[in-house]
Amino acid sequence: MSRAPLILFLLIIITGCTASESNKTLVVVLSVDYEDLSLSKGGENLEEILAMLDRRNIHSTFFILGATAERYPENVKRIYEKGHSLGLHTYYHNFPIFSRKDAALIGEIYNRSAEVEWELSFKSPDAFKADIEASRRAVQLALGREAEIKMFRAPSIVVNWANNEVYYDALLEEGIKLDSSTYQDFTNPRAYYIERGVVVVPIVAFESRLDNHRKSLSLANKSARAKVPFHLALHPQNLGPQELAELEDFLDVIEAGHEVTYLLLEDVQSYYSAM
């Protein structure tokens, strides 16, 4: 389906789904997990994503692997120089899991071996904190400056199910002020909340949701009604030309159906606190 008919189709859907004029305001947050895990994937689709963000005058937060910053420092520097903000995503995509019990739980959720999950885990808060330090240093070296980096996202958002208390204590000890590793709970929707001193901004959807436009639009409308950000987390390796076109179509539609404000992740707390 070409873009114009697709947009028309989605506009018909959103017209039926949008509730009332009072729910037309929608805050949209886009964040990106830049986590190329092999040398053959360095910067895959990154140019196109940056061009799309430029075109639409949107600034995003990029959560970057330390290994990616080490391999492709020029990409990290370009992201930062374009006005996007930076967060950490561990060095090699390991999990902040500190017990075999949690590793087994994550294995069940992702249909993987508990032993595999345990091998991918930090196993102790100290190991996790050392990784944060190494990841921050890799990003700073890529930038060529001692930039403050105070945001974090856990790989595979494992903290939705693992030991959160130890996790947030470790983040705070390492100077992380904002975390975005949990799903929005629409039974108790919150634009943000504080967990052991760390500001938490939940995720509403990943780019995989764009395969089902009706569900994506439903989540956007639900976010508008609940007065929380529609926070869409993206992965460059999953955003080829077709997927990027679908993303732009989707943004066109929500902009047509709502009064959209795009926010950086770190601005969510101040925006909603002022309301």
GROMACS .gro file of C-alpha atoms in nm:
model
  275
    1MET     CA    1   0.000   0.000   0.000
    2SER     CA    2   0.144   0.341  -0.095
    3ARG     CA    3   0.177   0.614   0.163
    4ALA     CA    4  -0.120   0.834   0.063
    5PRO     CA    5  -0.387   0.561   0.080
    6LEU     CA    6  -0.231   0.433   0.400
    7ILE     CA    7  -0.254   0.776   0.562
    8LEU     CA    8  -0.617   0.808   0.453
    9PHE     CA    9  -0.692   0.464   0.595
   10LEU     CA   10  -0.534   0.553   0.926
   11LEU     CA   11  -0.710   0.888   0.942
   12ILE     CA   12  -1.043   0.707   0.913
   13ILE     CA   13  -0.943   0.484   1.203
   14ILE     CA   14  -0.819   0.766   1.424
   15THR     CA   15  -1.133   0.970   1.361
   16GLY     CA   16  -1.333   0.685   1.504
   17CYS     CA   17  -1.095   0.623   1.795
   18THR     CA   18  -1.028   0.977   1.920
   19ALA     CA   19  -1.266   1.042   2.207
   20SER     CA   20  -1.326   1.414   2.256
   21GLU     CA   21  -1.175   1.756   2.208
   22SER     CA   22  -1.046   1.745   2.567
   23ASN     CA   23  -0.837   1.441   2.477
   24LYS     CA   24  -0.681   1.580   2.161
   25THR     CA   25  -0.357   1.695   2.328
   26LEU     CA   26  -0.088   1.429   2.295
   27VAL     CA   27   0.270   1.437   2.421
   28VAL     CA   28   0.500   1.216   2.212
   29VAL     CA   29   0.842   1.098   2.325
   30LEU     CA   30   1.068   0.914   2.082
   31SER     CA   31   1.371   0.729   2.216
   32VAL     CA   32   1.622   0.509   2.035
   33ASP     CA   33   1.822   0.209   2.154
   34TYR     CA   34   2.142   0.236   1.951
   35GLU     CA   35   2.280  -0.109   2.013
   36ASP     CA   36   2.457  -0.244   1.705
   37LEU     CA   37   2.592  -0.571   1.839
   38SER     CA   38   2.813  -0.678   1.549
   39LEU     CA   39   3.069  -0.501   1.335
   40SER     CA   40   2.855  -0.563   1.025
   41LYS     CA   41   2.569  -0.359   1.169
   42GLY     CA   42   2.747  -0.037   1.256
   43GLY     CA   43   2.516   0.255   1.193
   44GLU     CA   44   2.258   0.048   1.008
   45ASN     CA   45   1.966   0.278   0.919
   46LEU     CA   46   2.108   0.549   1.145
   47GLU     CA   47   2.147   0.807   0.867
   48GLU     CA   48   1.787   0.762   0.759
   49ILE     CA   49   1.660   0.787   1.116
   50LEU     CA   50   1.857   1.105   1.182
   51ALA     CA   51   1.731   1.251   0.853
   52MET     CA   52   1.371   1.173   0.950
   53LEU     CA   53   1.414   1.336   1.290
   54ASP     CA   54   1.572   1.642   1.124
   55ARG     CA   55   1.290   1.663   0.872
   56ARG     CA   56   1.027   1.665   1.143
   57ASN     CA   57   1.228   1.883   1.385
   58ILE     CA   58   1.213   1.615   1.655
   59HIS     CA   59   1.481   1.562   1.916
   60SER     CA   60   1.517   1.217   2.069
   61THR     CA   61   1.711   1.038   2.341
   62PHE     CA   62   1.957   0.775   2.219
   63PHE     CA   63   2.047   0.497   2.464
   64ILE     CA   64   2.389   0.379   2.351
   65LEU     CA   65   2.587   0.065   2.417
   66GLY     CA   66   2.942   0.128   2.535
   67ALA     CA   67   3.065  -0.112   2.266
   68THR     CA   68   2.879   0.085   1.998
   69ALA     CA   69   3.035   0.409   2.121
   70GLU     CA   70   3.376   0.241   2.107
   71ARG     CA   71   3.326   0.105   1.754
   72TYR     CA   72   3.149   0.403   1.599
   73PRO     CA   73   3.246   0.717   1.792
   74GLU     CA   74   3.176   0.938   1.491
   75ASN     CA   75   2.810   0.826   1.493
   76VAL     CA   76   2.770   0.900   1.863
   77LYS     CA   77   2.926   1.241   1.816
   78ARG     CA   78   2.694   1.323   1.524
   79ILE     CA   79   2.388   1.219   1.726
   80TYR     CA   80   2.491   1.450   2.008
   81GLU     CA   81   2.583   1.742   1.781
   82LYS     CA   82   2.238   1.726   1.622
   83GLY     CA   83   2.085   1.807   1.960
   84HIS     CA   84   1.972   1.462   2.065
   85SER     CA   85   2.035   1.359   2.424
   86LEU     CA   86   2.229   1.051   2.531
   87GLY     CA   87   2.172   0.772   2.779
   88LEU     CA   88   2.347   0.446   2.863
   89HIS     CA   89   2.238   0.095   2.766
   90THR     CA   90   2.522  -0.110   2.926
   91TYR     CA   91   2.846  -0.196   2.747
   92TYR     CA   92   2.760  -0.528   2.580
   93HIS     CA   93   2.381  -0.553   2.632
   94ASN     CA   94   2.409  -0.747   2.957
   95PHE     CA   95   2.123  -0.765   3.203
   96PRO     CA   96   2.103  -0.597   3.546
   97ILE     CA   97   1.994  -0.925   3.706
   98PHE     CA   98   2.148  -1.024   4.037
   99SER     CA   99   1.992  -1.361   4.123
  100ARG     CA  100   1.939  -1.694   3.951
  101LYS     CA  101   1.571  -1.670   4.041
  102ASP     CA  102   1.532  -1.353   3.836
  103ALA     CA  103   1.737  -1.505   3.552
  104ALA     CA  104   1.499  -1.802   3.544
  105LEU     CA  105   1.200  -1.565   3.537
  106ILE     CA  106   1.344  -1.369   3.244
  107GLY     CA  107   1.419  -1.697   3.068
  108GLU     CA  108   1.053  -1.797   3.097
  109ILE     CA  109   0.935  -1.463   2.963
  110TYR     CA  110   1.166  -1.468   2.661
  111ASN     CA  111   1.154  -1.846   2.613
  112ARG     CA  112   1.526  -1.886   2.675
  113SER     CA  113   1.736  -2.098   2.907
  114ALA     CA  114   1.774  -1.974   3.264
  115GLU     CA  115   2.146  -2.053   3.237
  116VAL     CA  116   2.179  -1.842   2.924
  117GLU     CA  117   2.006  -1.552   3.100
  118TRP     CA  118   2.231  -1.593   3.400
  119GLU     CA  119   2.542  -1.587   3.181
  120LEU     CA  120   2.417  -1.263   3.026
  121SER     CA  121   2.358  -1.109   3.369
  122PHE     CA  122   2.584  -0.893   3.584
  123LYS     CA  123   2.516  -1.118   3.886
  124SER     CA  124   2.600  -0.845   4.138
  125PRO     CA  125   2.523  -0.474   4.182
  126ASP     CA  126   2.896  -0.399   4.194
  127ALA     CA  127   2.951  -0.552   3.850
  128PHE     CA  128   2.655  -0.354   3.718
  129LYS     CA  129   2.791  -0.029   3.861
  130ALA     CA  130   3.134  -0.094   3.709
  131ASP     CA  131   2.965  -0.144   3.372
  132ILE     CA  132   2.782   0.188   3.403
  133GLU     CA  133   3.114   0.362   3.467
  134ALA     CA  134   3.278   0.190   3.166
  135SER     CA  135   2.981   0.265   2.940
  136ARG     CA  136   2.973   0.631   3.040
  137ARG     CA  137   3.344   0.663   2.976
  138ALA     CA  138   3.310   0.505   2.629
  139VAL     CA  139   3.041   0.755   2.533
  140GLN     CA  140   3.244   1.045   2.672
  141LEU     CA  141   3.551   0.932   2.476
  142ALA     CA  142   3.338   0.918   2.161
  143LEU     CA  143   3.222   1.274   2.225
  144GLY     CA  144   3.569   1.396   2.317
  145ARG     CA  145   3.433   1.567   2.626
  146GLU     CA  146   3.322   1.500   2.983
  147ALA     CA  147   2.951   1.530   2.907
  148GLU     CA  148   2.706   1.449   3.184
  149ILE     CA  149   2.515   1.132   3.101
  150LYS     CA  150   2.248   1.062   3.360
  151MET     CA  151   1.992   0.842   3.180
  152PHE     CA  152   1.975   0.465   3.148
  153ARG     CA  153   1.771   0.192   2.984
  154ALA     CA  154   1.806  -0.176   3.075
  155PRO     CA  155   1.844  -0.420   2.784
  156SER     CA  156   1.528  -0.620   2.715
  157ILE     CA  157   1.364  -0.399   2.981
  158VAL     CA  158   1.428  -0.683   3.228
  159VAL     CA  159   1.363  -0.463   3.531
  160ASN     CA  160   0.991  -0.496   3.467
  161TRP     CA  161   1.024  -0.836   3.631
  162ALA     CA  162   1.357  -0.841   3.819
  163ASN     CA  163   1.469  -0.699   4.154
  164ASN     CA  164   1.393  -0.329   4.112
  165GLU     CA  165   1.501  -0.210   4.456
  166VAL     CA  166   1.865  -0.316   4.415
  167TYR     CA  167   1.863  -0.194   4.056
  168TYR     CA  168   1.751   0.162   4.135
  169ASP     CA  169   1.991   0.190   4.427
  170ALA     CA  170   2.278   0.097   4.194
  171LEU     CA  171   2.166   0.353   3.934
  172LEU     CA  172   2.150   0.631   4.193
  173GLU     CA  173   2.494   0.545   4.329
  174GLU     CA  174   2.633   0.583   3.977
  175GLY     CA  175   2.472   0.921   3.916
  176ILE     CA  176   2.184   0.802   3.700
  177LYS     CA  177   1.889   1.036   3.756
  178LEU     CA  178   1.640   0.908   3.498
  179ASP     CA  179   1.553   0.554   3.392
  180SER     CA  180   1.325   0.434   3.112
  181SER     CA  181   1.306   0.056   3.137
  182THR     CA  182   0.945  -0.016   3.235
  183TYR     CA  183   0.612  -0.042   3.055
  184GLN     CA  184   0.336   0.211   3.112
  185ASP     CA  185   0.070   0.059   3.336
  186PHE     CA  186  -0.261   0.193   3.208
  187THR     CA  187  -0.444   0.060   3.514
  188ASN     CA  188  -0.246   0.324   3.706
  189PRO     CA  189  -0.113   0.559   3.437
  190ARG     CA  190   0.165   0.797   3.537
  191ALA     CA  191   0.362   1.035   3.317
  192TYR     CA  192   0.658   0.966   3.545
  193TYR     CA  193   0.723   0.849   3.898
  194ILE     CA  194   1.009   0.838   4.146
  195GLU     CA  195   1.166   0.504   4.238
  196ARG     CA  196   1.421   0.524   4.522
  197GLY     CA  197   1.532   0.868   4.404
  198VAL     CA  198   1.538   0.789   4.031
  199VAL     CA  199   1.285   0.946   3.792
  200VAL     CA  200   1.117   0.672   3.587
  201VAL     CA  201   0.950   0.749   3.252
  202PRO     CA  202   0.765   0.441   3.122
  203ILE     CA  203   0.758   0.311   2.766
  204VAL     CA  204   0.423   0.267   2.589
  205ALA     CA  205   0.530   0.079   2.273
  206PHE     CA  206   0.818  -0.038   2.055
  207GLU     CA  207   0.844  -0.006   1.677
  208SER     CA  208   0.710  -0.359   1.638
  209ARG     CA  209   0.368  -0.219   1.731
  210LEU     CA  210   0.366  -0.021   1.407
  211ASP     CA  211   0.290  -0.346   1.226
  212ASN     CA  212  -0.059  -0.312   1.369
  213HIS     CA  213  -0.173   0.045   1.312
  214ARG     CA  214  -0.506   0.001   1.486
  215LYS     CA  215  -0.337  -0.106   1.811
  216SER     CA  216  -0.074   0.167   1.780
  217LEU     CA  217  -0.339   0.434   1.739
  218SER     CA  218  -0.537   0.288   2.026
  219LEU     CA  219  -0.230   0.321   2.251
  220ALA     CA  220  -0.172   0.680   2.136
  221ASN     CA  221  -0.534   0.767   2.210
  222LYS     CA  222  -0.515   0.590   2.543
  223SER     CA  223  -0.207   0.795   2.630
  224ALA     CA  224  -0.390   1.117   2.539
  225ARG     CA  225  -0.688   1.025   2.758
  226ALA     CA  226  -0.463   0.928   3.049
  227LYS     CA  227  -0.254   1.245   3.003
  228VAL     CA  228   0.073   1.053   2.986
  229PRO     CA  229   0.338   1.061   2.711
  230PHE     CA  230   0.302   0.828   2.417
  231HIS     CA  231   0.659   0.702   2.452
  232LEU     CA  232   0.770   0.505   2.148
  233ALA     CA  233   1.105   0.325   2.183
  234LEU     CA  234   1.284   0.249   1.855
  235HIS     CA  235   1.565   0.018   1.740
  236PRO     CA  236   1.760   0.126   1.428
  237GLN     CA  237   1.835  -0.232   1.325
  238ASN     CA  238   1.459  -0.290   1.289
  239LEU     CA  239   1.387   0.027   1.091
  240GLY     CA  240   1.460  -0.032   0.725
  241PRO     CA  241   1.307   0.188   0.453
  242GLN     CA  242   0.961   0.030   0.475
  243GLU     CA  243   0.948   0.045   0.854
  244LEU     CA  244   1.067   0.407   0.856
  245ALA     CA  245   0.796   0.497   0.603
  246GLU     CA  246   0.539   0.331   0.829
  247LEU     CA  247   0.672   0.528   1.126
  248GLU     CA  248   0.641   0.856   0.937
  249ASP     CA  249   0.290   0.765   0.823
  250PHE     CA  250   0.200   0.694   1.184
  251LEU     CA  251   0.342   1.027   1.301
  252ASP     CA  252   0.147   1.206   1.025
  253VAL     CA  253  -0.173   1.047   1.147
  254ILE     CA  254  -0.133   1.123   1.516
  255GLU     CA  255  -0.037   1.481   1.427
  256ALA     CA  256  -0.357   1.506   1.219
  257GLY     CA  257  -0.571   1.368   1.501
  258HIS     CA  258  -0.409   1.540   1.800
  259GLU     CA  259  -0.235   1.856   1.907
  260VAL     CA  260   0.107   1.693   1.935
  261THR     CA  261   0.397   1.814   2.149
  262TYR     CA  262   0.727   1.629   2.112
  263LEU     CA  263   0.939   1.612   2.426
  264LEU     CA  264   1.284   1.491   2.510
  265LEU     CA  265   1.275   1.218   2.770
  266GLU     CA  266   1.451   1.430   3.031
  267ASP     CA  267   1.191   1.707   2.991
  268VAL     CA  268   0.892   1.490   3.085
  269GLN     CA  269   0.914   1.554   3.458
  270SER     CA  270   0.933   1.934   3.432
  271TYR     CA  271   0.658   1.946   3.166
  272TYR     CA  272   0.407   1.748   3.369
  273SER     CA  273   0.508   1.906   3.700
  274ALA     CA  274   0.417   2.245   3.557
  275MET     CA  275   0.068   2.135   3.447
   0.00000   0.00000   0.00000
